[in-house]
Coordinates of C-alpha atoms and ligand atoms in Angstrom, one line a residue:
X758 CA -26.2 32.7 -1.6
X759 CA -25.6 30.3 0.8
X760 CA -22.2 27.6 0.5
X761 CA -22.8 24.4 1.6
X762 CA -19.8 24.1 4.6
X763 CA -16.7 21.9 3.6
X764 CA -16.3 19.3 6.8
X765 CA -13.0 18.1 7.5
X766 CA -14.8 14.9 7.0
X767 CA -14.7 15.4 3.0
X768 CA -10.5 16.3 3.2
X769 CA -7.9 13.9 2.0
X770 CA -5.2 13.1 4.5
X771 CA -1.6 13.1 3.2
X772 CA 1.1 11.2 5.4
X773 CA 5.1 12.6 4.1
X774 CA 8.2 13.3 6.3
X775 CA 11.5 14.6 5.3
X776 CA 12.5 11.5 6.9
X777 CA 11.5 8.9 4.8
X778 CA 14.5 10.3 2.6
X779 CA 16.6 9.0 5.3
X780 CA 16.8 5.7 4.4
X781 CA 19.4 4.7 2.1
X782 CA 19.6 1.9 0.4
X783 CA 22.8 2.7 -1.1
X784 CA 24.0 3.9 -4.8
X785 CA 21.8 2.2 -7.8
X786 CA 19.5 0.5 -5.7
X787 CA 15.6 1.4 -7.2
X788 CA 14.3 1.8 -4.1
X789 CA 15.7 5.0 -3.3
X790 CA 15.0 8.4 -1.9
X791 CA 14.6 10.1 -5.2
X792 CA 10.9 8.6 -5.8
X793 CA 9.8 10.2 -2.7
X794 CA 11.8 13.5 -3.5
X795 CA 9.7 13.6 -6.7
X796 CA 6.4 13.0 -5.7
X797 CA 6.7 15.3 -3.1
X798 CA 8.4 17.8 -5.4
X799 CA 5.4 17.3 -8.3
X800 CA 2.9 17.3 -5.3
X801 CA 4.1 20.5 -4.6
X802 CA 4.9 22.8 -7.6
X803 CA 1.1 21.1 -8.8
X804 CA -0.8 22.9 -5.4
X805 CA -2.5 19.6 -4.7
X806 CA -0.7 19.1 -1.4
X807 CA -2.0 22.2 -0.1
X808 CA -5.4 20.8 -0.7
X809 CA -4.7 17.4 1.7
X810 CA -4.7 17.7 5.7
X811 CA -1.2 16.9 6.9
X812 CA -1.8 15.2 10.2
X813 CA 1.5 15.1 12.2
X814 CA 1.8 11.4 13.7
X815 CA 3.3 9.3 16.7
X816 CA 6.0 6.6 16.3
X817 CA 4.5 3.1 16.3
X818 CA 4.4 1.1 19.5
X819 CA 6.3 -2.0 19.9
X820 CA 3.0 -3.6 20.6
X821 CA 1.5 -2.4 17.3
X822 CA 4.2 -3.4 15.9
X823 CA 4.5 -6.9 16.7
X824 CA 0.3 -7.5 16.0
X825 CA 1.9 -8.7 12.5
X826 CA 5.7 -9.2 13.5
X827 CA 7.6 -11.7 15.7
X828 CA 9.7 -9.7 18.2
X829 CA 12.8 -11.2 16.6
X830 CA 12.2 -9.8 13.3
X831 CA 11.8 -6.4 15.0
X832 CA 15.4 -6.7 16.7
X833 CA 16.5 -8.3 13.8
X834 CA 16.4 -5.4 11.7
X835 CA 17.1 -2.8 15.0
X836 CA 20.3 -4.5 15.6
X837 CA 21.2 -4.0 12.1
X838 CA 20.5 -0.8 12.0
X839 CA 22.0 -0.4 15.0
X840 CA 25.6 -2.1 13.8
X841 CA 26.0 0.2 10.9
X842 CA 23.2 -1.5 8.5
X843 CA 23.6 -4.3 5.5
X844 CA 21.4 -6.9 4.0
X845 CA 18.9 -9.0 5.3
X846 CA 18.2 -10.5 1.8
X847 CA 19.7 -9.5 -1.6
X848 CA 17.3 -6.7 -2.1
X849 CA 17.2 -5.8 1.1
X850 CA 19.2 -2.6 2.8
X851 CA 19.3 -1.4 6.4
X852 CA 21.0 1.3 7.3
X853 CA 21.4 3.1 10.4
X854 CA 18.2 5.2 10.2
X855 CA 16.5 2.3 8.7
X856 CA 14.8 0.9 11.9
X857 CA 13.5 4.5 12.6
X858 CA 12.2 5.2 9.3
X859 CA 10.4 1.8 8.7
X860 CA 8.6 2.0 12.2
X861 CA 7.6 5.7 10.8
X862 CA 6.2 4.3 7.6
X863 CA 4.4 2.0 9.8
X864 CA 2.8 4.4 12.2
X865 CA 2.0 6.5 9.5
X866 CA -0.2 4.1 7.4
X867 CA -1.8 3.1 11.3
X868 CA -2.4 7.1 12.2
X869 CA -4.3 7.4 8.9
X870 CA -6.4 4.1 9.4
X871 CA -6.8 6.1 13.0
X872 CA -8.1 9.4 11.6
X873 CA -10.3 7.9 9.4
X874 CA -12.1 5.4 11.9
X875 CA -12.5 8.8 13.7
X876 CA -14.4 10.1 10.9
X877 CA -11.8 13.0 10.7
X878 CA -11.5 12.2 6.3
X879 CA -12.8 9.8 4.3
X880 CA -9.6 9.1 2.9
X881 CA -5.7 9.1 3.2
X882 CA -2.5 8.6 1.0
X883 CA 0.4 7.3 3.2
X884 CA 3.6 8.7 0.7
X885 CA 5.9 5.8 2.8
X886 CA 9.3 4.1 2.4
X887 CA 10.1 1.6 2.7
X888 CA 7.4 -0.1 0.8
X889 CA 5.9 -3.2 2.9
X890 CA 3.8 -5.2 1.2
X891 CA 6.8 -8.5 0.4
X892 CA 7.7 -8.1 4.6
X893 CA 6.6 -11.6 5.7
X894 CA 5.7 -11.9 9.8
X895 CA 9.5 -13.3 11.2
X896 CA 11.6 -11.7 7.8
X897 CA 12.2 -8.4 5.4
X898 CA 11.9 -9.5 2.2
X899 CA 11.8 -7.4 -1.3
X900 CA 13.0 -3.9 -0.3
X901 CA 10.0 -4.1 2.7
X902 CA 11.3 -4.5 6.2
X903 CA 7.6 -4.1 8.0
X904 CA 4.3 -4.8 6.7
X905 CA 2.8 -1.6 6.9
X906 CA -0.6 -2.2 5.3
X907 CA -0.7 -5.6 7.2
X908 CA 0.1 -3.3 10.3
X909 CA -2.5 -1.1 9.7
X910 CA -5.4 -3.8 8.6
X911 CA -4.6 -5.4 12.1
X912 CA -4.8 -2.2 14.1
X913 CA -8.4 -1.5 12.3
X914 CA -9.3 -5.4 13.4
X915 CA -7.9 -6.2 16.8
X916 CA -7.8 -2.4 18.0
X917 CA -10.9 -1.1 16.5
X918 CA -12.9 -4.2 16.5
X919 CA -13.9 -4.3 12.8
X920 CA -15.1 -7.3 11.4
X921 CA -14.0 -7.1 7.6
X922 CA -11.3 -4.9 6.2
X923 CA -10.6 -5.4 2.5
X924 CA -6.9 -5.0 1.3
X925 CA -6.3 -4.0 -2.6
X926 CA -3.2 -4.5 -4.4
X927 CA -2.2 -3.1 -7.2
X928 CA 1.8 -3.0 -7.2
X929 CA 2.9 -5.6 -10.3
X930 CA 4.6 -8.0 -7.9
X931 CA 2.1 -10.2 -5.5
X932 CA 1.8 -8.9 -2.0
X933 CA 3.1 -12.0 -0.6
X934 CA 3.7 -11.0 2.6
X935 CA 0.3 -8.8 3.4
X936 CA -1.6 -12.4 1.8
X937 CA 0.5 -14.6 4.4
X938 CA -0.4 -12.4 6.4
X939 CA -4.2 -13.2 6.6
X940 CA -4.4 -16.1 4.9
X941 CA -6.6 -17.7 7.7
X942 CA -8.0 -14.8 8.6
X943 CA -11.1 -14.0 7.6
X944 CA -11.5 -10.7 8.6
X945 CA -9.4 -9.2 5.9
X946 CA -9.8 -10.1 2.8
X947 CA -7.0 -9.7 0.2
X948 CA -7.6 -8.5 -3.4
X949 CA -4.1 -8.5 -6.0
X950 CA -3.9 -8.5 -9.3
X951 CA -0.2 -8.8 -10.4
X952 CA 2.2 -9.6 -13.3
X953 CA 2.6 -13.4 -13.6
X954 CA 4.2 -15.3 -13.7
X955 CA 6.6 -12.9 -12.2
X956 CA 8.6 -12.1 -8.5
X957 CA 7.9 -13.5 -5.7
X958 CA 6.5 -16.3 -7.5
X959 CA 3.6 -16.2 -5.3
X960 CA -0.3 -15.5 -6.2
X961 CA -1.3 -18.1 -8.4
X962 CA -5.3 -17.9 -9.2
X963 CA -5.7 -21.3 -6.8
X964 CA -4.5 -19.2 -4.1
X965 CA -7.8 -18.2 -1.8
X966 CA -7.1 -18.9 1.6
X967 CA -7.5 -21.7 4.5
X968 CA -9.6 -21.7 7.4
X969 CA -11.5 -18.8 8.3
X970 CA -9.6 -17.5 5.7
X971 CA -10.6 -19.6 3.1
X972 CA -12.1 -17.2 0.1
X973 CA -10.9 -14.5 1.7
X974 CA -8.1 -14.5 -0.6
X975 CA -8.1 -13.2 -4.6
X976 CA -5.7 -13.1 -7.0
X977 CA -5.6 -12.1 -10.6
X978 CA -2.4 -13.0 -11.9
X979 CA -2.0 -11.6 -15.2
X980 CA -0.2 -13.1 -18.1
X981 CA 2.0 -11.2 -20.6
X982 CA -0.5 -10.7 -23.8
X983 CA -3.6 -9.5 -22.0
X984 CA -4.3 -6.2 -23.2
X985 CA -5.0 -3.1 -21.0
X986 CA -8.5 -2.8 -21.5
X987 CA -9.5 -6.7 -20.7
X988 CA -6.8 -6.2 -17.5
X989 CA -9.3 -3.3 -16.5
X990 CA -12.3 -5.0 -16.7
X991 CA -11.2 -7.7 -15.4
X992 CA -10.0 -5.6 -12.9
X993 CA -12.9 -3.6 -11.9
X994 CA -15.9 -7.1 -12.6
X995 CA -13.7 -9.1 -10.0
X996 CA -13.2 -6.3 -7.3
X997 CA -16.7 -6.2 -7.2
X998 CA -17.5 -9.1 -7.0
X999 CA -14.6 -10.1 -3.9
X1000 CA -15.9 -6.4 -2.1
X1001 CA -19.8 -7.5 -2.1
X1002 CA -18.4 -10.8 -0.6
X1003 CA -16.2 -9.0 1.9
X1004 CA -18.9 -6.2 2.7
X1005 CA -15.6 -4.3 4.0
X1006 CA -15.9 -1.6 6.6
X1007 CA -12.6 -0.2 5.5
X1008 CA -10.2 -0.6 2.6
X1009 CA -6.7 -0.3 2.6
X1010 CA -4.9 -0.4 -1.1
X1011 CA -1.6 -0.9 -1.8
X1012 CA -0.4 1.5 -4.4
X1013 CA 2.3 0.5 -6.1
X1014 CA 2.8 2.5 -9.1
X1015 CA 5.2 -0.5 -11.0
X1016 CA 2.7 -1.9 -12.9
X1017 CA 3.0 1.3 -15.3
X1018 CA 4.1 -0.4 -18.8
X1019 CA 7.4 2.3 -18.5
X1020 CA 8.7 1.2 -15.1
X1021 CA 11.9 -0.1 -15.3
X1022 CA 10.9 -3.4 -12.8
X1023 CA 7.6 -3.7 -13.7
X1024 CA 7.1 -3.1 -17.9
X1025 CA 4.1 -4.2 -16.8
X1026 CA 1.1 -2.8 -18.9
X1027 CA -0.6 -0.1 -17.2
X1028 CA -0.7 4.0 -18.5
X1029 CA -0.6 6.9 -15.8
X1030 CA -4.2 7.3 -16.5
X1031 CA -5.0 4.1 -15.4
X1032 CA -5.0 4.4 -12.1
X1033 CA -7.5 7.0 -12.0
X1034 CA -9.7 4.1 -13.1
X1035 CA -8.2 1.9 -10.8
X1036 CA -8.4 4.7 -7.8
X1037 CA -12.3 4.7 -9.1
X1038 CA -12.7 1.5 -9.0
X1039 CA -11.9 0.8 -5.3
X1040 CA -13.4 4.3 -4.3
X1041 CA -17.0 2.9 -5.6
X1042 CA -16.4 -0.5 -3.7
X1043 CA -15.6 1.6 -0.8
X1044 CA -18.9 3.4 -1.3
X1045 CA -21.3 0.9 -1.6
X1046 CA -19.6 -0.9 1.3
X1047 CA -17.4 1.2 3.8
X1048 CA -19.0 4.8 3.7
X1049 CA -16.5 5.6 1.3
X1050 CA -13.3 5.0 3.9
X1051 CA -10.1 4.3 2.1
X1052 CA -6.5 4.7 3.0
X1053 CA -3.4 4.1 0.7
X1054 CA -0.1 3.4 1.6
X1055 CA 2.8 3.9 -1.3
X1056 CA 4.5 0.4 -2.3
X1057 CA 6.3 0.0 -5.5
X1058 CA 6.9 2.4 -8.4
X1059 CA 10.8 3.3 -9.3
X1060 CA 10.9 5.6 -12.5
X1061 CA 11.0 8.4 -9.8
X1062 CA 9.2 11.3 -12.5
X1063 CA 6.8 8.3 -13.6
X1064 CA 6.0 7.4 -10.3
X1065 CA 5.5 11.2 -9.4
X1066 CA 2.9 11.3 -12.2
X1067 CA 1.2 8.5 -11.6
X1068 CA 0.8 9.3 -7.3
X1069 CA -0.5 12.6 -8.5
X1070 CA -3.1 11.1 -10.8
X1071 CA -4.1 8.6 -8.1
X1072 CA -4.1 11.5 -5.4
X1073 CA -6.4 13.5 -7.6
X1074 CA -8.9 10.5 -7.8
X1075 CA -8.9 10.2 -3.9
X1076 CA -9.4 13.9 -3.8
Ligands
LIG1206 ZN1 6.3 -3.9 -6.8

């Protein structure tokens, strides 16, 4: 009998460091170290993390770095972290491992955008913190101090040369940041669908870009009273439609796990089993369109046993 040989090609690349723990955003904040703690906790006593490839990775270079963020945002936050930590906005903590552990979440979600250009796995989970998707190009904003899907997108464009990257978004709160980001930039073309209207107060349907850029941009918002099921088909018809417009090479998502109808920011509308659908959903686009290359980087989610559940269920789907 013969078995048809398992390539590395066909493996599932996890990102996840001890480190990411390190960042501490101080007693009561949601965005703590617990959510990681738990996924990686659940991901372990299930067996599906020895079923991923754990790549080891490099820090970021400044220069990767700074392909989405002014320098001075970059000292901004080293300086703080430097000085003993604070705020650089009501939500947002540094502390003295801060600057290390951000440019670590940020490498990571680039090493796996790396690895799968490379053909080493079709796809990757980047289990980060801090989230990035709110990080604008000159400020931290909403618990993100760098952009790390934004980061990675623009490594895949101006260091691999690609000529479309697509970007989906699923956390409940608009990626304001990672759609600043590229709003006249046709290259990558940003897919969200969030609670509305709801924080940051961006992502209104009229949103679609300028320039180059200009239908490069989607947004779903979604208002309180839309049920589930119309959510996921709306969901899945309109991701179509944006990918075949797109014809990505690559696409990035941006998991955030808040848009579960239990999470304490998000009481959003979404059950765990959803985003197997959703995972789906973006792994067909990514079929028909991008040889079936997607890598996902962790963004919101802060009922830390919810969140577990729900990254395992997405993991699964990936798998
Ligand atoms: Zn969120």
């Amino acid at each position: 009998m013969s078995v048809l040989p398992i390539t590395n090609s066909q493996m599932t690349l996890l990102y996840y460091d001890p480190r990411f723990l390190e960042h501490d955003t101080g007693r009561g904040h949601p965005e703590r170290s617990l959510r990681l703690k738990q996924i990686a906790a659940r991901l372990e006593s299930s067996g599906i993390m020895g079923k991923c490839e754990r790549p080891a990775w490099q820090a970021i270079s400044r220069a990767r770095l700074e392909l989405v963020h002014e320098p001075g945002h970059v000292q901004r936050v080293a300086a703080l972290a430097e000085h003993g930590g604070g705020y650089l906005d009501p939500d947002t903590v540094v502390c003295p491992a801060s600057i290390d552990v951000a440019q670590l979440a940020a490498s990571a979600a680039c090493d796996a955008v790396d690895r799968v250009l490379a053909n080493e796995a079709k796809t990757a989970l980047c289990l980060v913190r801090p989230p990035g998707h709110h990080a604008l190009r000159e400020r931290a904003m909403g618990f993100c101090l760098f952009n790390n899907i934004a980061i990675a997108a623009q490594v895949a464009v101006a260091e691999h040369k690609l000529d479309r990257v697509l970007i989906v978004d699923w956390d409940v709160h608009h990626g304001n940041g990672t759609q600043d980001v590229f709003y006249a930039d046709g290259r990558v073309g940003f897919f969200s669908a969030h609670r509305w209207p709801f924080y940051p107060g961006t992502g209104a349907a009229d949103e679609t870009g300028i320039g180059e850029g200009q239908g490069a941009t989607r947004n779903l918002p979604i208002t309180s009273g839309v049920s589930r099921e119309v959510f996921l088909e709306r969901f899945r018809h309109e991701l179509e439609d944006f990918a075949a417009r797109i014809r990505p090479q690559l696409v990035l998502i941006s998991a955030g796990f808040d848009s579960h109808r239990s999470d304490p920011l998000g009481s959003f509308l979404l059950e765990t089993e959803d985003f197997a659908t959703l995972t789906q959903n973006v792994l067909d686009v990514a079929a028909v369109h991008a040889e079936g290359r997607v890598v996902s980087i962790l963004e919101g989610g802060y009922n830390p046993n919810l969140l577990a559940e729900c990254v395992e269920t997405h993991l699964r789907g990936l798998l």
